């Protein structure tokens, strides 16, 4: 052995460094959260609802949506000068009537009851159930061409004590 | 040891015709080897530098070969992480010089042996620039150096498997970095995100050119496109006008749909891989295709149960 050199060849970790697809981020929840926050620009709540906190209530299990709203809306935004409060409960508290109620698809069976509880109280009722915009919802999330869109029911907005901008008709995928 | 003595003897015979001058060079040459063997590389360097500069010995291939070994040791000792190492370059140049002087078979063999080690030293440095500093250009440059040097001593080598390993590693590392950015909710500027994404795509596509059924590359490309779609939504401002939400979704869906065929092909090739099935559930979920999302979610749950 004349010219001995210690030498090791390293191997690159070529396979499956990225093996897990698990994504901790729910993009659909983000889209819904952005819609919910932005829809407030197109509605006017009754005078009685313009003081105290602006309450957004989520009915059903929607942890990603709640996180989005907490992280980006509740802690950073106000609506009409009101602080935003987020509630996750299946029941409407009569002493804390929400400005917005979003009912998850899995909780759609509660739409009718909740609709009757918030009627004429200045609540924007948002659902995600086929046909709900024709019955109880003011806004109903729908999927068209792989995209989240919404339907709008003007009459229901009036029933719930809200004034709506005419502009929202242009933005909805269907108007009832 | 025998070879070691042989080269001394051969060298003494070679310089024997110049009795007036050369004994000093013989001494220096032998001292250089002696220092090298004793791992006193500074000593070896000073001696061999003199030998290869001397008019009577500068055309001796074995002397240049020894210089190459000595300089490579300097690279190892002082510049192991430096991709621009002058010592390593000197070692390469010394081997070239040795080869240009028509060396005997023994010296040729030593040159070849060292060239292989030098080539591998370039490959080893890729790790630093890929995993520590995520420097794509440095990785490409080092890999090309590795290949070029390898080719000089083994012109018939087939780099296909090495190319696959290299490009999978690069693509995988950049995808991992993007995923970490997502998981840790780190802010990243657009140009960095786009750069990482493009590198991942280029790398995985290179693998697919060589091996169209490479599941890791298919999965990697699917994840890359998925991440692009997800990134558009993730970075969407809450103050965006409502009419622009749909435009953002259009852009996102375009990428998500590009992710799908790659993940589907990976699934066809490896239907029982939970990561791939999970990938399909994720893509279909993002595309709001609840039916397909649930279909693959069931498969995933079944696979997980079977694994337990």
CSV table of C-alpha atoms in Angstrom, one decimal:
chain,number,residue,atom,x,y,z
A,1,UNK,CA,0.0,0.0,0.0
A,2,UNK,CA,1.7,3.1,-1.2
A,3,UNK,CA,-0.6,6.0,-1.0
A,4,UNK,CA,-3.3,5.2,1.4
A,5,UNK,CA,-6.2,7.5,1.8
A,6,UNK,CA,-9.1,7.0,4.1
A,7,UNK,CA,-12.2,7.6,2.2
A,8,UNK,CA,-15.9,7.1,2.6
A,9,UNK,CA,-18.5,7.6,0.0
A,10,UNK,CA,-21.7,9.1,1.4
A,11,UNK,CA,-25.1,8.2,0.0
A,12,UNK,CA,-27.7,10.8,-0.6
A,13,UNK,CA,-31.0,10.1,1.0
A,14,UNK,CA,-32.7,9.9,-2.4
A,15,UNK,CA,-35.9,8.3,-1.5
A,16,UNK,CA,-38.9,9.5,0.3
A,17,UNK,CA,-37.5,12.4,2.3
A,18,UNK,CA,-41.0,13.7,1.7
A,19,UNK,CA,-42.7,10.4,2.3
A,20,UNK,CA,-45.6,11.7,4.3
A,21,UNK,CA,-48.2,13.7,2.5
A,22,UNK,CA,-49.8,14.7,5.7
A,23,UNK,CA,-50.8,18.3,5.3
A,24,UNK,CA,-51.5,20.2,8.5
A,25,UNK,CA,-53.1,23.0,6.5
A,26,UNK,CA,-56.7,22.9,5.5
A,27,UNK,CA,-57.1,25.1,2.4
A,28,UNK,CA,-60.9,24.6,2.2
A,29,UNK,CA,-61.2,26.0,5.8
A,30,UNK,CA,-59.2,29.0,4.7
A,31,UNK,CA,-61.5,29.7,1.7
A,32,UNK,CA,-64.6,29.5,3.9
A,33,UNK,CA,-63.0,31.7,6.6
A,34,UNK,CA,-62.2,34.4,4.0
A,35,UNK,CA,-65.7,34.2,2.6
A,36,UNK,CA,-67.3,34.5,6.0
A,37,UNK,CA,-65.3,37.5,6.9
A,38,UNK,CA,-65.7,39.2,3.6
A,39,UNK,CA,-69.5,38.6,3.4
A,40,UNK,CA,-69.9,41.0,6.3
A,41,UNK,CA,-69.1,43.9,3.9
A,42,UNK,CA,-72.3,43.2,2.0
A,43,UNK,CA,-74.7,43.2,5.0
A,44,UNK,CA,-75.9,45.7,7.4
A,45,UNK,CA,-77.0,44.6,10.9
A,46,UNK,CA,-79.8,46.2,12.8
A,47,UNK,CA,-78.9,49.1,15.2
A,48,UNK,CA,-79.4,46.8,18.2
A,49,UNK,CA,-76.6,44.6,17.0
A,50,UNK,CA,-74.1,47.4,16.4
A,51,UNK,CA,-72.8,47.4,20.0
A,52,UNK,CA,-70.9,44.9,22.0
A,53,UNK,CA,-68.9,42.1,20.3
A,54,UNK,CA,-69.6,41.0,16.8
A,55,UNK,CA,-70.4,37.3,17.4
A,56,UNK,CA,-69.6,34.6,14.9
A,57,UNK,CA,-71.0,31.2,15.9
A,58,UNK,CA,-69.9,27.9,14.4
A,59,UNK,CA,-72.4,25.0,14.8
A,60,UNK,CA,-70.7,21.7,14.5
A,61,UNK,CA,-67.2,20.4,14.4
A,62,UNK,CA,-65.0,22.7,12.3
A,63,UNK,CA,-61.6,22.9,14.1
A,64,UNK,CA,-59.7,24.1,11.0
A,65,UNK,CA,-62.2,26.8,10.2
A,66,UNK,CA,-62.2,27.9,13.9
A,67,UNK,CA,-58.5,28.1,13.9
A,68,UNK,CA,-58.4,30.2,10.7
A,69,UNK,CA,-61.0,32.6,12.1
A,70,UNK,CA,-59.3,32.8,15.5
A,71,UNK,CA,-55.8,33.3,14.0
A,72,UNK,CA,-56.7,35.7,11.3
A,73,UNK,CA,-60.0,37.4,12.1
A,74,UNK,CA,-60.8,37.4,15.8
A,75,UNK,CA,-57.3,38.4,16.8
A,76,UNK,CA,-56.6,40.9,13.9
A,77,UNK,CA,-59.9,42.4,12.6
A,78,UNK,CA,-62.9,44.3,13.7
A,79,UNK,CA,-66.3,44.5,11.9
A,80,UNK,CA,-68.0,47.9,12.0
A,81,UNK,CA,-65.7,48.9,14.8
A,82,UNK,CA,-66.9,45.9,16.9
A,83,UNK,CA,-64.5,43.3,18.3
A,84,UNK,CA,-65.1,39.9,17.0
A,85,UNK,CA,-66.0,37.0,19.3
A,86,UNK,CA,-66.1,33.4,18.1
A,87,UNK,CA,-68.4,30.8,19.6
A,88,UNK,CA,-68.4,27.1,18.8
A,89,UNK,CA,-71.7,25.7,20.1
A,90,UNK,CA,-74.7,23.8,18.7
A,91,UNK,CA,-77.1,25.9,20.7
A,92,UNK,CA,-78.1,29.5,20.3
A,93,UNK,CA,-77.7,31.5,23.5
A,94,UNK,CA,-80.7,33.9,23.7
A,95,UNK,CA,-78.5,36.4,25.5
A,96,UNK,CA,-75.8,36.2,22.9
A,97,UNK,CA,-77.5,36.2,19.6
A,98,UNK,CA,-74.8,35.8,16.9
A,99,UNK,CA,-74.3,38.1,14.0
A,100,UNK,CA,-73.3,35.2,11.9
A,101,UNK,CA,-74.1,31.5,12.3
A,102,UNK,CA,-72.3,29.0,10.1
A,103,UNK,CA,-73.7,25.5,10.3
A,104,UNK,CA,-71.4,22.7,9.1
A,105,UNK,CA,-72.7,20.2,6.6
A,106,UNK,CA,-72.6,17.5,9.3
A,107,UNK,CA,-74.9,19.6,11.5
A,108,UNK,CA,-77.3,20.5,8.7
A,109,UNK,CA,-80.1,18.7,10.6
A,110,UNK,CA,-80.1,21.7,13.0
A,111,UNK,CA,-80.7,24.3,10.3
A,112,UNK,CA,-84.4,24.5,10.7
A,113,UNK,CA,-84.3,24.9,14.5
A,114,UNK,CA,-81.5,27.4,14.5
A,115,UNK,CA,-83.3,29.4,11.7
A,116,UNK,CA,-86.4,29.7,13.9
A,117,UNK,CA,-84.3,30.8,16.8
A,118,UNK,CA,-82.5,33.6,15.0
A,119,UNK,CA,-85.3,34.8,12.8
A,120,UNK,CA,-85.6,38.6,12.8
A,121,UNK,CA,-82.7,38.9,15.2
A,122,UNK,CA,-80.1,40.2,12.8
A,123,UNK,CA,-78.3,37.0,12.1
A,124,UNK,CA,-76.6,36.0,8.8
A,125,UNK,CA,-77.3,32.3,8.5
A,126,UNK,CA,-74.7,30.5,6.5
A,127,UNK,CA,-75.1,26.8,5.6
A,128,UNK,CA,-73.5,24.2,3.5
A,129,UNK,CA,-76.3,21.9,2.4
A,130,UNK,CA,-77.9,21.2,-1.0
A,131,UNK,CA,-81.0,23.3,-1.4
A,132,UNK,CA,-80.6,25.3,1.9
A,133,UNK,CA,-80.6,28.6,0.1
A,134,UNK,CA,-84.1,27.9,-1.1
A,135,UNK,CA,-85.3,27.3,2.4
A,136,UNK,CA,-83.6,28.8,5.5
A,137,UNK,CA,-80.2,30.1,4.6
A,138,UNK,CA,-79.2,33.5,3.6
A,139,UNK,CA,-75.9,32.2,2.3
A,140,UNK,CA,-75.3,28.6,1.3
A,141,UNK,CA,-71.9,27.4,0.4
A,142,UNK,CA,-71.8,25.2,-2.7
A,143,UNK,CA,-69.1,23.6,-4.8
A,144,UNK,CA,-69.0,24.3,-8.5
A,145,UNK,CA,-66.2,23.2,-10.8
A,146,UNK,CA,-64.0,22.2,-7.8
A,147,UNK,CA,-64.4,25.7,-6.3
A,148,UNK,CA,-66.1,27.0,-3.3
A,149,UNK,CA,-69.0,29.4,-4.2
A,150,UNK,CA,-72.1,30.6,-2.5
A,151,UNK,CA,-75.8,31.0,-3.2
A,152,UNK,CA,-77.8,33.8,-1.8
A,153,UNK,CA,-81.4,34.3,-0.7
A,154,UNK,CA,-82.4,37.9,-0.5
A,155,UNK,CA,-85.8,37.2,1.1
A,156,UNK,CA,-84.2,35.2,3.9
A,157,UNK,CA,-81.8,38.1,4.6
A,158,UNK,CA,-84.8,40.4,5.1
A,159,UNK,CA,-86.5,37.7,7.3
A,160,UNK,CA,-83.5,37.6,9.6
A,161,UNK,CA,-83.4,41.4,9.9
A,162,UNK,CA,-80.5,42.2,7.6
A,163,UNK,CA,-80.1,44.8,4.9
A,164,UNK,CA,-78.1,43.5,2.0
A,165,UNK,CA,-76.1,45.3,-0.6
A,166,UNK,CA,-77.4,44.7,-4.2
A,167,UNK,CA,-73.8,43.9,-5.2
A,168,UNK,CA,-73.9,40.5,-3.5
A,169,UNK,CA,-76.2,39.3,-6.2
A,170,UNK,CA,-73.4,39.7,-8.7
A,171,UNK,CA,-71.1,37.6,-6.6
A,172,UNK,CA,-73.4,34.7,-5.8
A,173,UNK,CA,-73.5,31.6,-8.0
A,174,UNK,CA,-77.3,31.6,-7.6
A,175,UNK,CA,-79.8,34.1,-6.2
A,176,UNK,CA,-83.2,33.1,-4.8
B,1,UNK,CA,5.5,-2.1,1.2
B,2,UNK,CA,6.9,-4.0,-1.8
B,3,UNK,CA,5.3,-1.5,-4.2
B,4,UNK,CA,6.6,1.3,-2.1
B,5,UNK,CA,10.1,0.0,-2.4
B,6,UNK,CA,9.7,-0.7,-6.1
B,7,UNK,CA,8.8,2.9,-6.8
B,8,UNK,CA,11.9,4.1,-5.0
B,9,UNK,CA,14.1,1.7,-6.8
B,10,UNK,CA,12.5,2.6,-10.1
B,11,UNK,CA,12.9,6.3,-9.4
B,12,UNK,CA,16.5,5.9,-8.4
B,13,UNK,CA,17.2,4.0,-11.7
B,14,UNK,CA,15.4,6.7,-13.6
B,15,UNK,CA,17.5,9.5,-12.3
B,16,UNK,CA,20.6,7.6,-12.2
B,17,UNK,CA,21.9,9.2,-15.5
B,18,UNK,CA,22.4,12.5,-13.9
B,19,UNK,CA,24.9,11.9,-11.1
B,20,UNK,CA,26.0,15.5,-10.7
B,21,UNK,CA,22.6,16.9,-9.8
B,22,UNK,CA,20.0,14.4,-9.1
B,23,UNK,CA,20.9,12.7,-5.8
B,24,UNK,CA,19.4,15.7,-4.0
B,25,UNK,CA,16.2,15.2,-5.9
B,26,UNK,CA,16.2,11.6,-5.0
B,27,UNK,CA,16.5,12.5,-1.4
B,28,UNK,CA,13.7,15.0,-1.6
B,29,UNK,CA,11.5,12.6,-3.4
B,30,UNK,CA,12.1,9.8,-0.9
B,31,UNK,CA,11.7,12.2,2.0
B,32,UNK,CA,8.3,13.3,0.5
B,33,UNK,CA,7.1,9.8,0.4
B,34,UNK,CA,8.5,9.2,3.9
B,35,UNK,CA,6.7,12.3,5.2
B,36,UNK,CA,3.5,11.2,3.5
B,37,UNK,CA,3.7,7.7,5.1
B,38,UNK,CA,4.3,9.4,8.5
B,39,UNK,CA,1.3,11.6,7.8
B,40,UNK,CA,3.4,14.7,8.0
B,41,UNK,CA,1.8,16.2,5.0
B,42,UNK,CA,3.3,19.7,5.4
B,43,UNK,CA,6.7,18.1,5.1
B,44,UNK,CA,5.6,15.9,2.2
B,45,UNK,CA,4.2,19.0,0.4
B,46,UNK,CA,7.3,21.1,0.7
B,47,UNK,CA,9.5,18.3,-0.6
B,48,UNK,CA,7.3,17.2,-3.5
B,49,UNK,CA,6.7,20.8,-4.5
B,50,UNK,CA,10.5,21.1,-5.0
B,51,UNK,CA,10.7,17.8,-6.9
B,52,UNK,CA,8.0,18.7,-9.4
B,53,UNK,CA,9.5,22.1,-10.0
B,54,UNK,CA,13.0,20.9,-10.5
B,55,UNK,CA,14.0,20.9,-14.2
B,56,UNK,CA,15.4,17.4,-14.0
B,57,UNK,CA,12.4,15.8,-12.2
B,58,UNK,CA,9.4,17.9,-13.4
B,59,UNK,CA,8.7,15.5,-16.2
B,60,UNK,CA,8.5,12.5,-13.9
B,61,UNK,CA,4.9,11.2,-13.8
B,62,UNK,CA,5.3,9.4,-10.4
B,63,UNK,CA,6.4,12.6,-8.8
B,64,UNK,CA,3.2,14.3,-10.0
B,65,UNK,CA,1.1,11.5,-8.7
B,66,UNK,CA,2.6,11.8,-5.3
B,67,UNK,CA,2.0,15.5,-5.4
B,68,UNK,CA,-1.7,14.7,-6.2
B,69,UNK,CA,-1.9,12.5,-3.1
B,70,UNK,CA,-0.3,15.0,-0.9
B,71,UNK,CA,-2.5,17.8,-2.1
B,72,UNK,CA,-5.6,15.7,-1.8
B,73,UNK,CA,-4.6,15.1,1.9
B,74,UNK,CA,-4.4,18.8,2.3
B,75,UNK,CA,-7.9,19.1,0.9
B,76,UNK,CA,-9.1,16.5,3.3
B,77,UNK,CA,-7.4,18.1,6.3
B,78,UNK,CA,-8.2,21.8,5.6
B,79,UNK,CA,-10.8,22.2,2.9
B,80,UNK,CA,-13.0,19.2,3.1
B,81,UNK,CA,-16.2,21.3,2.9
B,82,UNK,CA,-14.9,23.9,0.4
B,83,UNK,CA,-16.3,23.2,-3.0
B,84,UNK,CA,-13.7,25.5,-4.5
B,85,UNK,CA,-10.8,23.9,-2.8
B,86,UNK,CA,-7.5,24.9,-4.4
B,87,UNK,CA,-5.8,21.8,-2.9
B,88,UNK,CA,-8.2,19.5,-4.6
B,89,UNK,CA,-7.9,21.3,-7.8
B,90,UNK,CA,-4.1,21.1,-7.6
B,91,UNK,CA,-4.5,17.4,-7.0
B,92,UNK,CA,-6.6,17.1,-10.1
B,93,UNK,CA,-4.1,19.1,-12.1
B,94,UNK,CA,-1.2,17.0,-10.8
B,95,UNK,CA,-2.9,13.8,-12.0
B,96,UNK,CA,-3.6,15.3,-15.4
B,97,UNK,CA,0.1,16.3,-15.6
B,98,UNK,CA,1.1,12.8,-14.5
B,99,UNK,CA,-1.1,11.3,-17.2
B,100,UNK,CA,0.2,13.6,-19.8
B,101,UNK,CA,3.7,12.3,-19.2
B,102,UNK,CA,2.9,8.7,-20.3
B,103,UNK,CA,3.1,7.1,-16.8
B,104,UNK,CA,3.7,3.4,-16.4
B,105,UNK,CA,0.8,1.1,-15.5
B,106,UNK,CA,1.5,1.2,-11.8
B,107,UNK,CA,1.4,5.0,-11.7
B,108,UNK,CA,-1.7,5.0,-14.0
B,109,UNK,CA,-3.4,2.7,-11.5
B,110,UNK,CA,-2.5,5.1,-8.7
B,111,UNK,CA,-3.9,8.0,-10.7
B,112,UNK,CA,-7.1,6.2,-11.4
B,113,UNK,CA,-7.5,5.3,-7.8
B,114,UNK,CA,-7.1,8.8,-6.6
B,115,UNK,CA,-9.3,10.2,-9.4
B,116,UNK,CA,-12.1,8.0,-8.2
B,117,UNK,CA,-11.7,9.3,-4.6
B,118,UNK,CA,-11.6,12.9,-5.8
B,119,UNK,CA,-14.7,12.3,-7.8
B,120,UNK,CA,-16.4,10.9,-4.8
B,121,UNK,CA,-15.3,13.9,-2.7
B,122,UNK,CA,-17.4,16.1,-5.0
B,123,UNK,CA,-20.3,13.8,-4.5
B,124,UNK,CA,-19.9,13.9,-0.7
B,125,UNK,CA,-19.9,17.7,-0.7
B,126,UNK,CA,-23.4,17.6,-2.3
B,127,UNK,CA,-24.7,16.6,1.1
B,128,UNK,CA,-23.5,19.8,2.7
B,129,UNK,CA,-24.9,22.0,0.0
B,130,UNK,CA,-28.2,20.2,-0.3
B,131,UNK,CA,-29.1,19.5,3.3
B,132,UNK,CA,-27.4,22.4,5.1
B,133,UNK,CA,-27.6,25.3,2.8
B,134,UNK,CA,-30.1,24.2,0.1
B,135,UNK,CA,-27.8,25.5,-2.6
B,136,UNK,CA,-29.1,24.0,-5.8
B,137,UNK,CA,-26.5,25.5,-8.1
B,138,UNK,CA,-23.7,24.2,-5.9
B,139,UNK,CA,-25.2,20.7,-6.0
B,140,UNK,CA,-25.5,20.7,-9.7
B,141,UNK,CA,-21.9,22.0,-10.1
B,142,UNK,CA,-20.6,19.4,-7.7
B,143,UNK,CA,-22.5,16.6,-9.3
B,144,UNK,CA,-21.3,17.6,-12.8
B,145,UNK,CA,-17.7,17.7,-11.4
B,146,UNK,CA,-18.2,14.2,-9.9
B,147,UNK,CA,-19.5,12.9,-13.2
B,148,UNK,CA,-16.8,14.5,-15.3
B,149,UNK,CA,-14.0,13.2,-13.1
B,150,UNK,CA,-15.5,9.8,-12.9
B,151,UNK,CA,-15.7,9.7,-16.7
B,152,UNK,CA,-12.0,10.4,-17.1
B,153,UNK,CA,-11.1,7.1,-15.4
B,154,UNK,CA,-14.2,5.1,-16.4
B,155,UNK,CA,-15.6,6.4,-19.7
B,156,UNK,CA,-18.1,3.6,-20.1
B,157,UNK,CA,-19.9,4.2,-16.8
B,158,UNK,CA,-23.7,4.4,-16.9
B,159,UNK,CA,-24.9,7.2,-14.6
B,160,UNK,CA,-28.6,6.4,-14.7
B,161,UNK,CA,-29.0,5.1,-11.2
B,162,UNK,CA,-26.7,7.8,-9.8
B,163,UNK,CA,-28.7,10.4,-11.7
B,164,UNK,CA,-31.9,9.1,-10.2
B,165,UNK,CA,-30.5,9.1,-6.7
B,166,UNK,CA,-29.2,12.6,-7.1
B,167,UNK,CA,-32.3,14.2,-8.6
B,168,UNK,CA,-34.6,12.4,-6.2
B,169,UNK,CA,-32.5,13.7,-3.3
B,170,UNK,CA,-32.6,17.2,-4.7
B,171,UNK,CA,-36.3,17.1,-5.4
B,172,UNK,CA,-37.1,15.5,-2.1
B,173,UNK,CA,-35.1,18.0,-0.1
B,174,UNK,CA,-36.8,21.0,-1.7
B,175,UNK,CA,-40.2,19.4,-1.3
B,176,UNK,CA,-39.4,18.7,2.3
B,177,UNK,CA,-38.4,22.3,2.8
B,178,UNK,CA,-41.6,23.5,1.3
B,179,UNK,CA,-43.5,21.1,3.5
B,180,UNK,CA,-41.7,22.3,6.6
B,181,UNK,CA,-42.6,25.9,5.7
B,182,UNK,CA,-46.2,24.8,5.5
B,183,UNK,CA,-46.2,22.8,8.6
B,184,UNK,CA,-44.5,25.3,10.8
B,185,UNK,CA,-46.6,28.1,9.3
B,186,UNK,CA,-43.4,30.0,8.3
B,187,UNK,CA,-43.7,33.0,6.1
B,188,UNK,CA,-41.9,32.6,2.9
B,189,UNK,CA,-41.5,35.1,0.1
B,190,UNK,CA,-42.9,34.3,-3.3
B,191,UNK,CA,-39.7,34.2,-5.2
B,192,UNK,CA,-38.2,31.6,-2.7
B,193,UNK,CA,-41.3,29.5,-2.8
B,194,UNK,CA,-41.4,29.6,-6.6
B,195,UNK,CA,-37.7,28.8,-6.8
B,196,UNK,CA,-37.9,25.8,-4.5
B,197,UNK,CA,-41.0,24.6,-6.4
B,198,UNK,CA,-39.3,24.9,-9.8
B,199,UNK,CA,-36.2,23.1,-8.6
B,200,UNK,CA,-38.4,20.2,-7.2
B,201,UNK,CA,-40.3,20.0,-10.5
B,202,UNK,CA,-37.1,20.0,-12.7
B,203,UNK,CA,-35.5,17.4,-10.5
B,204,UNK,CA,-38.5,15.0,-10.4
B,205,UNK,CA,-39.0,15.4,-14.1
B,206,UNK,CA,-35.4,14.5,-14.7
B,207,UNK,CA,-36.0,11.3,-12.8
B,208,UNK,CA,-39.1,10.5,-14.8
B,209,UNK,CA,-37.2,11.0,-18.0
B,210,UNK,CA,-34.9,8.2,-16.9
B,211,UNK,CA,-37.5,6.1,-15.2
B,212,UNK,CA,-41.1,7.0,-16.1
B,213,UNK,CA,-42.5,4.7,-13.4
B,214,UNK,CA,-40.5,6.0,-10.5
B,215,UNK,CA,-43.1,6.2,-7.8
B,216,UNK,CA,-41.1,8.6,-5.6
B,217,UNK,CA,-40.7,11.1,-8.4
B,218,UNK,CA,-44.4,10.8,-9.3
B,219,UNK,CA,-45.4,11.3,-5.7
B,220,UNK,CA,-42.9,14.2,-5.4
B,221,UNK,CA,-44.3,15.9,-8.5
B,222,UNK,CA,-47.8,15.5,-7.2
B,223,UNK,CA,-46.9,16.9,-3.8
B,224,UNK,CA,-45.1,19.8,-5.5
B,225,UNK,CA,-48.1,20.8,-7.6
B,226,UNK,CA,-50.4,20.3,-4.6
B,227,UNK,CA,-48.2,22.6,-2.6
B,228,UNK,CA,-48.4,25.2,-5.3
B,229,UNK,CA,-52.2,25.1,-5.2
B,230,UNK,CA,-52.3,25.1,-1.4
B,231,UNK,CA,-49.8,28.0,-1.2
B,232,UNK,CA,-52.1,30.2,-3.3
B,233,UNK,CA,-54.9,29.8,-0.9
B,234,UNK,CA,-52.7,29.9,2.2
B,235,UNK,CA,-51.2,33.2,1.2
B,236,UNK,CA,-54.6,34.7,0.3
B,237,UNK,CA,-55.3,37.9,2.2
B,238,UNK,CA,-58.4,38.1,4.4
B,239,UNK,CA,-58.9,41.6,2.9
B,240,UNK,CA,-59.1,40.4,-0.6
B,241,UNK,CA,-62.3,41.6,-2.5
B,242,UNK,CA,-64.8,38.8,-2.5
B,243,UNK,CA,-64.8,38.6,-6.3
B,244,UNK,CA,-61.1,37.8,-6.3
B,245,UNK,CA,-61.6,34.7,-4.1
B,246,UNK,CA,-62.8,32.8,-7.1
B,247,UNK,CA,-59.9,33.9,-9.2
B,248,UNK,CA,-57.5,32.7,-6.5
B,249,UNK,CA,-59.4,29.4,-6.4
B,250,UNK,CA,-59.1,29.1,-10.2
B,251,UNK,CA,-55.3,29.4,-10.0
B,252,UNK,CA,-55.2,26.9,-7.1
B,253,UNK,CA,-57.4,24.4,-8.8
B,254,UNK,CA,-55.2,24.5,-11.9
B,255,UNK,CA,-52.3,23.2,-9.8
B,256,UNK,CA,-54.3,20.8,-7.8
B,257,UNK,CA,-55.6,19.2,-11.1
B,258,UNK,CA,-52.0,18.9,-12.3
B,259,UNK,CA,-51.1,17.1,-9.1
B,260,UNK,CA,-53.8,14.5,-9.6
B,261,UNK,CA,-52.5,12.4,-12.6
B,262,UNK,CA,-49.1,12.0,-11.0
B,263,UNK,CA,-50.5,10.8,-7.7
B,264,UNK,CA,-53.0,8.6,-9.6
B,265,UNK,CA,-50.2,7.0,-11.6
B,266,UNK,CA,-48.2,6.5,-8.3
B,267,UNK,CA,-51.3,4.8,-6.9
B,268,UNK,CA,-51.6,2.5,-9.9
B,269,UNK,CA,-48.0,1.4,-9.4
B,270,UNK,CA,-48.2,1.1,-5.6
B,271,UNK,CA,-51.8,0.8,-4.5
B,272,UNK,CA,-51.1,-0.3,-1.0
B,273,UNK,CA,-48.8,2.6,-0.1
B,274,UNK,CA,-50.6,4.6,2.6
B,275,UNK,CA,-48.6,7.8,1.7
B,276,UNK,CA,-49.9,7.7,-1.8
B,277,UNK,CA,-53.5,6.9,-0.8
B,278,UNK,CA,-53.3,9.7,1.7
B,279,UNK,CA,-52.0,12.0,-1.1
B,280,UNK,CA,-55.1,11.2,-3.1
B,281,UNK,CA,-57.4,11.9,-0.2
B,282,UNK,CA,-55.7,15.3,0.2
B,283,UNK,CA,-55.9,16.3,-3.4
B,284,UNK,CA,-59.5,15.2,-3.8
B,285,UNK,CA,-60.3,17.1,-0.5
B,286,UNK,CA,-58.7,20.2,-1.8
B,287,UNK,CA,-60.6,19.8,-5.1
B,288,UNK,CA,-63.9,19.6,-3.0
B,289,UNK,CA,-64.5,16.2,-4.5
B,290,UNK,CA,-66.1,14.7,-1.4
B,291,UNK,CA,-67.0,11.4,-2.9
B,292,UNK,CA,-63.5,10.6,-4.1
B,293,UNK,CA,-62.0,12.0,-0.9
B,294,UNK,CA,-64.1,9.6,1.2
B,295,UNK,CA,-63.4,6.7,-1.2
B,296,UNK,CA,-59.7,7.0,-0.7
B,297,UNK,CA,-60.1,7.9,3.0
B,298,UNK,CA,-61.8,4.5,3.5
B,299,UNK,CA,-58.9,2.8,1.6
B,300,UNK,CA,-56.4,4.6,3.8
B,301,UNK,CA,-58.2,3.5,7.0
B,302,UNK,CA,-58.3,-0.1,5.7
B,303,UNK,CA,-54.5,0.0,4.8
B,304,UNK,CA,-53.7,1.4,8.3
B,305,UNK,CA,-55.7,-1.4,9.9
B,306,UNK,CA,-54.0,-4.0,7.8
B,307,UNK,CA,-50.6,-2.6,8.8
B,308,UNK,CA,-51.5,-2.9,12.5
